[in-house]
Amino acid sequence: MRGARRFAVVGIAAALWAAAVGASACDSARLREAARAGECKAVEAMGPSTLPELARLYRESSVAERARIAQVFYNLGWKSEDAKRALMADVHTADQMLRVQVQWALGRVSDDPAVIDVLLDNMRNDPVPLFRDKAACALAYDQVHLAPAQKLRLFEGLIGALDDPKLQVRQVAIQALAILTHQTKGYAPGGDVGARSAAVVAWQRWLDEYRANL
């Protein structure tokens, strides 16, 4: 009797394990299908525990699929170190759709200072004007996890870009600052050097006050 009971328990445990494995495989398949199709609501319903698997799927997917998964990360807005690492691998990709989605998604998954730094670098130094513009958009709209102290790095970078030799960089930098602070300090990106310098001094004073109030 005892032996029969033991075999019965082992059989039940094996059945439960098989059911769990089957359910896990089914969930992974559903996640893969939804993520690669860009179906954010379906992924959201599965919960934040899917994020490591979602990041793995991102790395294993085609360029077009990665762009859709990046959009899923953006729409979810869930903080994830796994997602940040996956996206950062494509932050300099030459593919237009993927680059734009990655730049927008990064601030929605992370508050890592490295995200701010790479977006500022793209905004100022990328050879493609579109990518510079979209990096500025990401800095202005998508850094949703930053605390006030963490925004200091962002403001420092944008104010520093007001002296950039490239007109477009100066334009997108002041646009981002205006979106974030609702101020321009009279800065005109196409104005003469003297007027721009005076406005930059006003921005530096504002930055000092911001820093002092943290």
PDB file of C-alpha atoms in Angstrom:
ATOM      1  CA  MET A   1       0.000   0.000   0.000  1.00  0.00           C
ATOM      2  CA  ARG A   2       2.746   2.391   0.963  1.00  0.00           C
ATOM      3  CA  GLY A   3       4.589   1.750  -2.290  1.00  0.00           C
ATOM      4  CA  ALA A   4       1.423   2.208  -4.338  1.00  0.00           C
ATOM      5  CA  ARG A   5       0.778   5.513  -2.604  1.00  0.00           C
ATOM      6  CA  ARG A   6       4.325   6.651  -3.346  1.00  0.00           C
ATOM      7  CA  PHE A   7       3.914   5.844  -7.035  1.00  0.00           C
ATOM      8  CA  ALA A   8       0.622   7.730  -7.076  1.00  0.00           C
ATOM      9  CA  VAL A   9       2.236  10.833  -5.539  1.00  0.00           C
ATOM     10  CA  VAL A  10       5.108  10.680  -8.017  1.00  0.00           C
ATOM     11  CA  GLY A  11       2.624  10.346 -10.862  1.00  0.00           C
ATOM     12  CA  ILE A  12       0.641  13.385  -9.695  1.00  0.00           C
ATOM     13  CA  ALA A  13       3.832  15.446  -9.319  1.00  0.00           C
ATOM     14  CA  ALA A  14       4.934  14.485 -12.822  1.00  0.00           C
ATOM     15  CA  ALA A  15       1.547  15.436 -14.231  1.00  0.00           C
ATOM     16  CA  LEU A  16       1.634  18.813 -12.476  1.00  0.00           C
ATOM     17  CA  TRP A  17       5.172  19.464 -13.740  1.00  0.00           C
ATOM     18  CA  ALA A  18       4.161  18.595 -17.305  1.00  0.00           C
ATOM     19  CA  ALA A  19       1.151  20.889 -17.050  1.00  0.00           C
ATOM     20  CA  ALA A  20       3.318  23.743 -15.768  1.00  0.00           C
ATOM     21  CA  VAL A  21       5.846  23.236 -18.564  1.00  0.00           C
ATOM     22  CA  GLY A  22       3.038  23.147 -21.118  1.00  0.00           C
ATOM     23  CA  ALA A  23       1.482  26.341 -19.722  1.00  0.00           C
ATOM     24  CA  SER A  24       4.886  28.061 -19.710  1.00  0.00           C
ATOM     25  CA  ALA A  25       5.507  27.100 -23.338  1.00  0.00           C
ATOM     26  CA  CYS A  26       2.042  28.340 -24.251  1.00  0.00           C
ATOM     27  CA  ASP A  27       2.637  31.665 -22.441  1.00  0.00           C
ATOM     28  CA  SER A  28       6.005  32.106 -24.167  1.00  0.00           C
ATOM     29  CA  ALA A  29       4.430  31.443 -27.538  1.00  0.00           C
ATOM     30  CA  ARG A  30       1.648  33.947 -26.848  1.00  0.00           C
ATOM     31  CA  LEU A  31       4.158  36.548 -25.686  1.00  0.00           C
ATOM     32  CA  ARG A  32       6.349  36.008 -28.743  1.00  0.00           C
ATOM     33  CA  GLU A  33       3.397  36.331 -31.106  1.00  0.00           C
ATOM     34  CA  ALA A  34       1.987  39.444 -29.391  1.00  0.00           C
ATOM     35  CA  ALA A  35       5.340  41.200 -28.976  1.00  0.00           C
ATOM     36  CA  ARG A  36       6.521  40.669 -32.533  1.00  0.00           C
ATOM     37  CA  ALA A  37       3.171  41.901 -33.810  1.00  0.00           C
ATOM     38  CA  GLY A  38       3.430  45.005 -31.609  1.00  0.00           C
ATOM     39  CA  GLU A  39       0.255  44.115 -29.691  1.00  0.00           C
ATOM     40  CA  CYS A  40       0.882  46.131 -26.540  1.00  0.00           C
ATOM     41  CA  LYS A  41      -2.432  45.408 -24.807  1.00  0.00           C
ATOM     42  CA  ALA A  42      -1.918  41.672 -25.091  1.00  0.00           C
ATOM     43  CA  VAL A  43       1.577  41.957 -23.596  1.00  0.00           C
ATOM     44  CA  GLU A  44       0.362  44.313 -20.874  1.00  0.00           C
ATOM     45  CA  ALA A  45      -2.242  41.750 -19.817  1.00  0.00           C
ATOM     46  CA  MET A  46       0.556  39.245 -19.158  1.00  0.00           C
ATOM     47  CA  GLY A  47       2.168  41.604 -16.619  1.00  0.00           C
ATOM     48  CA  PRO A  48       5.637  43.017 -15.826  1.00  0.00           C
ATOM     49  CA  SER A  49       7.057  39.551 -15.113  1.00  0.00           C
ATOM     50  CA  THR A  50       7.312  39.104 -18.886  1.00  0.00           C
ATOM     51  CA  LEU A  51       9.979  41.826 -19.224  1.00  0.00           C
ATOM     52  CA  PRO A  52      13.103  39.587 -19.120  1.00  0.00           C
ATOM     53  CA  GLU A  53      11.576  37.279 -21.724  1.00  0.00           C
ATOM     54  CA  LEU A  54      10.472  40.265 -23.790  1.00  0.00           C
ATOM     55  CA  ALA A  55      14.045  41.597 -23.777  1.00  0.00           C
ATOM     56  CA  ARG A  56      15.325  38.175 -24.872  1.00  0.00           C
ATOM     57  CA  LEU A  57      12.788  38.095 -27.696  1.00  0.00           C
ATOM     58  CA  TYR A  58      13.901  41.569 -28.760  1.00  0.00           C
ATOM     59  CA  ARG A  59      17.516  40.435 -29.121  1.00  0.00           C
ATOM     60  CA  GLU A  60      16.522  37.371 -31.156  1.00  0.00           C
ATOM     61  CA  SER A  61      14.114  39.144 -33.527  1.00  0.00           C
ATOM     62  CA  SER A  62      14.490  40.703 -36.953  1.00  0.00           C
ATOM     63  CA  VAL A  63      15.061  44.444 -37.345  1.00  0.00           C
ATOM     64  CA  ALA A  64      11.390  45.075 -38.184  1.00  0.00           C
ATOM     65  CA  GLU A  65      10.240  42.968 -35.238  1.00  0.00           C
ATOM     66  CA  ARG A  66      12.656  44.739 -32.887  1.00  0.00           C
ATOM     67  CA  ALA A  67      11.139  48.064 -33.928  1.00  0.00           C
ATOM     68  CA  ARG A  68       7.681  46.765 -32.990  1.00  0.00           C
ATOM     69  CA  ILE A  69       8.912  45.340 -29.679  1.00  0.00           C
ATOM     70  CA  ALA A  70      10.629  48.663 -28.911  1.00  0.00           C
ATOM     71  CA  GLN A  71       7.268  50.323 -29.467  1.00  0.00           C
ATOM     72  CA  VAL A  72       5.734  47.827 -27.021  1.00  0.00           C
ATOM     73  CA  PHE A  73       8.371  48.791 -24.429  1.00  0.00           C
ATOM     74  CA  TYR A  74       7.528  52.447 -25.080  1.00  0.00           C
ATOM     75  CA  ASN A  75       3.786  51.960 -24.671  1.00  0.00           C
ATOM     76  CA  LEU A  76       4.133  49.850 -21.523  1.00  0.00           C
ATOM     77  CA  GLY A  77       6.417  52.369 -19.806  1.00  0.00           C
ATOM     78  CA  TRP A  78       7.631  49.673 -17.397  1.00  0.00           C
ATOM     79  CA  LYS A  79      11.091  50.174 -15.910  1.00  0.00           C
ATOM     80  CA  SER A  80      13.398  47.318 -16.859  1.00  0.00           C
ATOM     81  CA  GLU A  81      17.160  46.883 -16.788  1.00  0.00           C
ATOM     82  CA  ASP A  82      16.820  43.986 -19.235  1.00  0.00           C
ATOM     83  CA  ALA A  83      14.903  46.142 -21.694  1.00  0.00           C
ATOM     84  CA  LYS A  84      17.406  48.990 -21.337  1.00  0.00           C
ATOM     85  CA  ARG A  85      20.351  46.713 -22.122  1.00  0.00           C
ATOM     86  CA  ALA A  86      18.580  45.254 -25.153  1.00  0.00           C
ATOM     87  CA  LEU A  87      17.605  48.656 -26.529  1.00  0.00           C
ATOM     88  CA  MET A  88      21.013  50.241 -25.924  1.00  0.00           C
ATOM     89  CA  ALA A  89      22.529  47.727 -28.343  1.00  0.00           C
ATOM     90  CA  ASP A  90      20.559  49.430 -31.139  1.00  0.00           C
ATOM     91  CA  VAL A  91      20.892  53.065 -30.083  1.00  0.00           C
ATOM     92  CA  HIS A  92      23.284  53.723 -32.983  1.00  0.00           C
ATOM     93  CA  THR A  93      21.636  51.527 -35.599  1.00  0.00           C
ATOM     94  CA  ALA A  94      21.412  52.993 -39.095  1.00  0.00           C
ATOM     95  CA  ASP A  95      17.903  51.560 -39.572  1.00  0.00           C
ATOM     96  CA  GLN A  96      15.567  54.552 -39.428  1.00  0.00           C
ATOM     97  CA  MET A  97      12.459  52.924 -37.957  1.00  0.00           C
ATOM     98  CA  LEU A  98      14.363  50.925 -35.356  1.00  0.00           C
ATOM     99  CA  ARG A  99      16.542  53.872 -34.286  1.00  0.00           C
ATOM    100  CA  VAL A 100      13.565  56.163 -33.777  1.00  0.00           C
ATOM    101  CA  GLN A 101      11.650  53.569 -31.750  1.00  0.00           C
ATOM    102  CA  VAL A 102      14.707  52.742 -29.626  1.00  0.00           C
ATOM    103  CA  GLN A 103      15.476  56.386 -28.855  1.00  0.00           C
ATOM    104  CA  TRP A 104      11.876  56.977 -27.814  1.00  0.00           C
ATOM    105  CA  ALA A 105      11.621  53.770 -25.764  1.00  0.00           C
ATOM    106  CA  LEU A 106      14.803  54.086 -23.701  1.00  0.00           C
ATOM    107  CA  GLY A 107      13.552  56.727 -21.282  1.00  0.00           C
ATOM    108  CA  ARG A 108      10.327  54.801 -20.834  1.00  0.00           C
ATOM    109  CA  VAL A 109      12.188  51.760 -19.480  1.00  0.00           C
ATOM    110  CA  SER A 110      15.073  53.324 -17.530  1.00  0.00           C
ATOM    111  CA  ASP A 111      16.353  56.209 -15.426  1.00  0.00           C
ATOM    112  CA  ASP A 112      19.994  55.253 -16.033  1.00  0.00           C
ATOM    113  CA  PRO A 113      22.191  58.350 -16.609  1.00  0.00           C
ATOM    114  CA  ALA A 114      23.733  56.454 -19.535  1.00  0.00           C
ATOM    115  CA  VAL A 115      20.421  56.846 -21.389  1.00  0.00           C
ATOM    116  CA  ILE A 116      20.537  60.627 -21.024  1.00  0.00           C
ATOM    117  CA  ASP A 117      24.190  60.687 -22.107  1.00  0.00           C
ATOM    118  CA  VAL A 118      23.675  58.622 -25.240  1.00  0.00           C
ATOM    119  CA  LEU A 119      20.607  60.597 -26.313  1.00  0.00           C
ATOM    120  CA  LEU A 120      22.436  63.892 -25.794  1.00  0.00           C
ATOM    121  CA  ASP A 121      25.332  62.552 -27.831  1.00  0.00           C
ATOM    122  CA  ASN A 122      22.969  61.457 -30.627  1.00  0.00           C
ATOM    123  CA  MET A 123      21.243  64.835 -30.533  1.00  0.00           C
ATOM    124  CA  ARG A 124      24.504  66.709 -30.957  1.00  0.00           C
ATOM    125  CA  ASN A 125      26.725  64.415 -32.985  1.00  0.00           C
ATOM    126  CA  ASP A 126      24.751  61.971 -35.089  1.00  0.00           C
ATOM    127  CA  PRO A 127      25.388  62.674 -38.795  1.00  0.00           C
ATOM    128  CA  VAL A 128      21.702  62.129 -39.632  1.00  0.00           C
ATOM    129  CA  PRO A 129      19.520  65.200 -38.860  1.00  0.00           C
ATOM    130  CA  LEU A 130      16.412  63.041 -38.328  1.00  0.00           C
ATOM    131  CA  PHE A 131      18.129  61.040 -35.605  1.00  0.00           C
ATOM    132  CA  ARG A 132      19.338  64.237 -33.926  1.00  0.00           C
ATOM    133  CA  ASP A 133      15.792  65.599 -33.956  1.00  0.00           C
ATOM    134  CA  LYS A 134      14.214  62.414 -32.589  1.00  0.00           C
ATOM    135  CA  ALA A 135      16.844  62.142 -29.841  1.00  0.00           C
ATOM    136  CA  ALA A 136      15.821  65.640 -28.725  1.00  0.00           C
ATOM    137  CA  CYS A 137      12.162  64.565 -28.792  1.00  0.00           C
ATOM    138  CA  ALA A 138      13.026  61.601 -26.578  1.00  0.00           C
ATOM    139  CA  LEU A 139      14.790  63.894 -24.117  1.00  0.00           C
ATOM    140  CA  ALA A 140      11.868  66.311 -24.059  1.00  0.00           C
ATOM    141  CA  TYR A 141       8.983  63.867 -23.756  1.00  0.00           C
ATOM    142  CA  ASP A 142      10.080  60.387 -22.749  1.00  0.00           C
ATOM    143  CA  GLN A 143      12.279  60.534 -19.629  1.00  0.00           C
ATOM    144  CA  VAL A 144       9.364  59.475 -17.467  1.00  0.00           C
ATOM    145  CA  HIS A 145      11.277  57.785 -14.634  1.00  0.00           C
ATOM    146  CA  LEU A 146      13.630  60.651 -13.750  1.00  0.00           C
ATOM    147  CA  ALA A 147      13.484  62.205 -10.289  1.00  0.00           C
ATOM    148  CA  PRO A 148      14.127  65.975 -10.040  1.00  0.00           C
ATOM    149  CA  ALA A 149      17.800  65.418  -9.117  1.00  0.00           C
ATOM    150  CA  GLN A 150      18.275  63.123 -12.108  1.00  0.00           C
ATOM    151  CA  LYS A 151      16.892  65.805 -14.426  1.00  0.00           C
ATOM    152  CA  LEU A 152      19.865  67.993 -13.594  1.00  0.00           C
ATOM    153  CA  ARG A 153      22.034  65.973 -15.994  1.00  0.00           C
ATOM    154  CA  LEU A 154      19.389  66.393 -18.702  1.00  0.00           C
ATOM    155  CA  PHE A 155      19.155  70.169 -18.221  1.00  0.00           C
ATOM    156  CA  GLU A 156      22.951  70.546 -18.157  1.00  0.00           C
ATOM    157  CA  GLY A 157      23.223  68.726 -21.465  1.00  0.00           C
ATOM    158  CA  LEU A 158      20.470  70.678 -23.191  1.00  0.00           C
ATOM    159  CA  ILE A 159      21.786  74.038 -21.977  1.00  0.00           C
ATOM    160  CA  GLY A 160      25.281  73.066 -23.089  1.00  0.00           C
ATOM    161  CA  ALA A 161      23.879  72.340 -26.559  1.00  0.00           C
ATOM    162  CA  LEU A 162      22.699  75.949 -26.897  1.00  0.00           C
ATOM    163  CA  ASP A 163      26.293  76.806 -27.846  1.00  0.00           C
ATOM    164  CA  ASP A 164      26.549  74.047 -30.451  1.00  0.00           C
ATOM    165  CA  PRO A 165      27.906  75.237 -33.831  1.00  0.00           C
ATOM    166  CA  LYS A 166      25.090  73.421 -35.650  1.00  0.00           C
ATOM    167  CA  LEU A 167      21.905  75.470 -36.027  1.00  0.00           C
ATOM    168  CA  GLN A 168      19.653  72.410 -35.941  1.00  0.00           C
ATOM    169  CA  VAL A 169      21.151  71.259 -32.649  1.00  0.00           C
ATOM    170  CA  ARG A 170      20.570  74.679 -31.117  1.00  0.00           C
ATOM    171  CA  GLN A 171      16.989  74.616 -32.429  1.00  0.00           C
ATOM    172  CA  VAL A 172      16.091  71.212 -30.989  1.00  0.00           C
ATOM    173  CA  ALA A 173      17.879  71.950 -27.697  1.00  0.00           C
ATOM    174  CA  ILE A 174      15.818  75.078 -27.012  1.00  0.00           C
ATOM    175  CA  GLN A 175      12.660  73.314 -28.138  1.00  0.00           C
ATOM    176  CA  ALA A 176      13.326  70.524 -25.621  1.00  0.00           C
ATOM    177  CA  LEU A 177      14.060  73.055 -22.863  1.00  0.00           C
ATOM    178  CA  ALA A 178      10.874  74.959 -23.650  1.00  0.00           C
ATOM    179  CA  ILE A 179       8.836  71.736 -23.462  1.00  0.00           C
ATOM    180  CA  LEU A 180      10.418  70.731 -20.157  1.00  0.00           C
ATOM    181  CA  THR A 181      10.469  74.127 -18.433  1.00  0.00           C
ATOM    182  CA  HIS A 182       7.952  76.271 -20.363  1.00  0.00           C
ATOM    183  CA  GLN A 183      10.718  78.878 -20.741  1.00  0.00           C
ATOM    184  CA  THR A 184      13.093  80.091 -23.451  1.00  0.00           C
ATOM    185  CA  LYS A 185      14.919  82.931 -21.657  1.00  0.00           C
ATOM    186  CA  GLY A 186      14.677  84.844 -24.924  1.00  0.00           C
ATOM    187  CA  TYR A 187      17.051  82.428 -26.644  1.00  0.00           C
ATOM    188  CA  ALA A 188      16.831  82.517 -30.448  1.00  0.00           C
ATOM    189  CA  PRO A 189      18.854  79.701 -32.058  1.00  0.00           C
ATOM    190  CA  GLY A 190      19.407  81.702 -35.234  1.00  0.00           C
ATOM    191  CA  GLY A 191      20.165  84.997 -33.498  1.00  0.00           C
ATOM    192  CA  ASP A 192      23.537  86.714 -33.345  1.00  0.00           C
ATOM    193  CA  VAL A 193      26.214  85.329 -31.088  1.00  0.00           C
ATOM    194  CA  GLY A 194      25.981  88.152 -28.533  1.00  0.00           C
ATOM    195  CA  ALA A 195      22.230  87.737 -28.019  1.00  0.00           C
ATOM    196  CA  ARG A 196      22.557  83.965 -27.806  1.00  0.00           C
ATOM    197  CA  SER A 197      25.361  84.262 -25.244  1.00  0.00           C
ATOM    198  CA  ALA A 198      23.276  86.554 -23.040  1.00  0.00           C
ATOM    199  CA  ALA A 199      20.403  84.066 -23.123  1.00  0.00           C
ATOM    200  CA  VAL A 200      22.754  81.192 -22.293  1.00  0.00           C
ATOM    201  CA  VAL A 201      23.957  83.136 -19.242  1.00  0.00           C
ATOM    202  CA  ALA A 202      20.304  83.431 -18.162  1.00  0.00           C
ATOM    203  CA  TRP A 203      19.910  79.676 -18.616  1.00  0.00           C
ATOM    204  CA  GLN A 204      23.023  79.035 -16.552  1.00  0.00           C
ATOM    205  CA  ARG A 205      21.580  81.162 -13.725  1.00  0.00           C
ATOM    206  CA  TRP A 206      18.366  79.151 -13.947  1.00  0.00           C
ATOM    207  CA  LEU A 207      20.390  75.946 -13.780  1.00  0.00           C
ATOM    208  CA  ASP A 208      22.250  77.158 -10.687  1.00  0.00           C
ATOM    209  CA  GLU A 209      18.923  77.920  -8.982  1.00  0.00           C
ATOM    210  CA  TYR A 210      17.544  74.517  -9.965  1.00  0.00           C
ATOM    211  CA  ARG A 211      20.632  72.809  -8.539  1.00  0.00           C
ATOM    212  CA  ALA A 212      20.437  74.820  -5.307  1.00  0.00           C
ATOM    213  CA  ASN A 213      16.800  73.857  -4.769  1.00  0.00           C
ATOM    214  CA  LEU A 214      17.309  70.124  -5.038  1.00  0.00           C
TER     215      LEU A 214
END
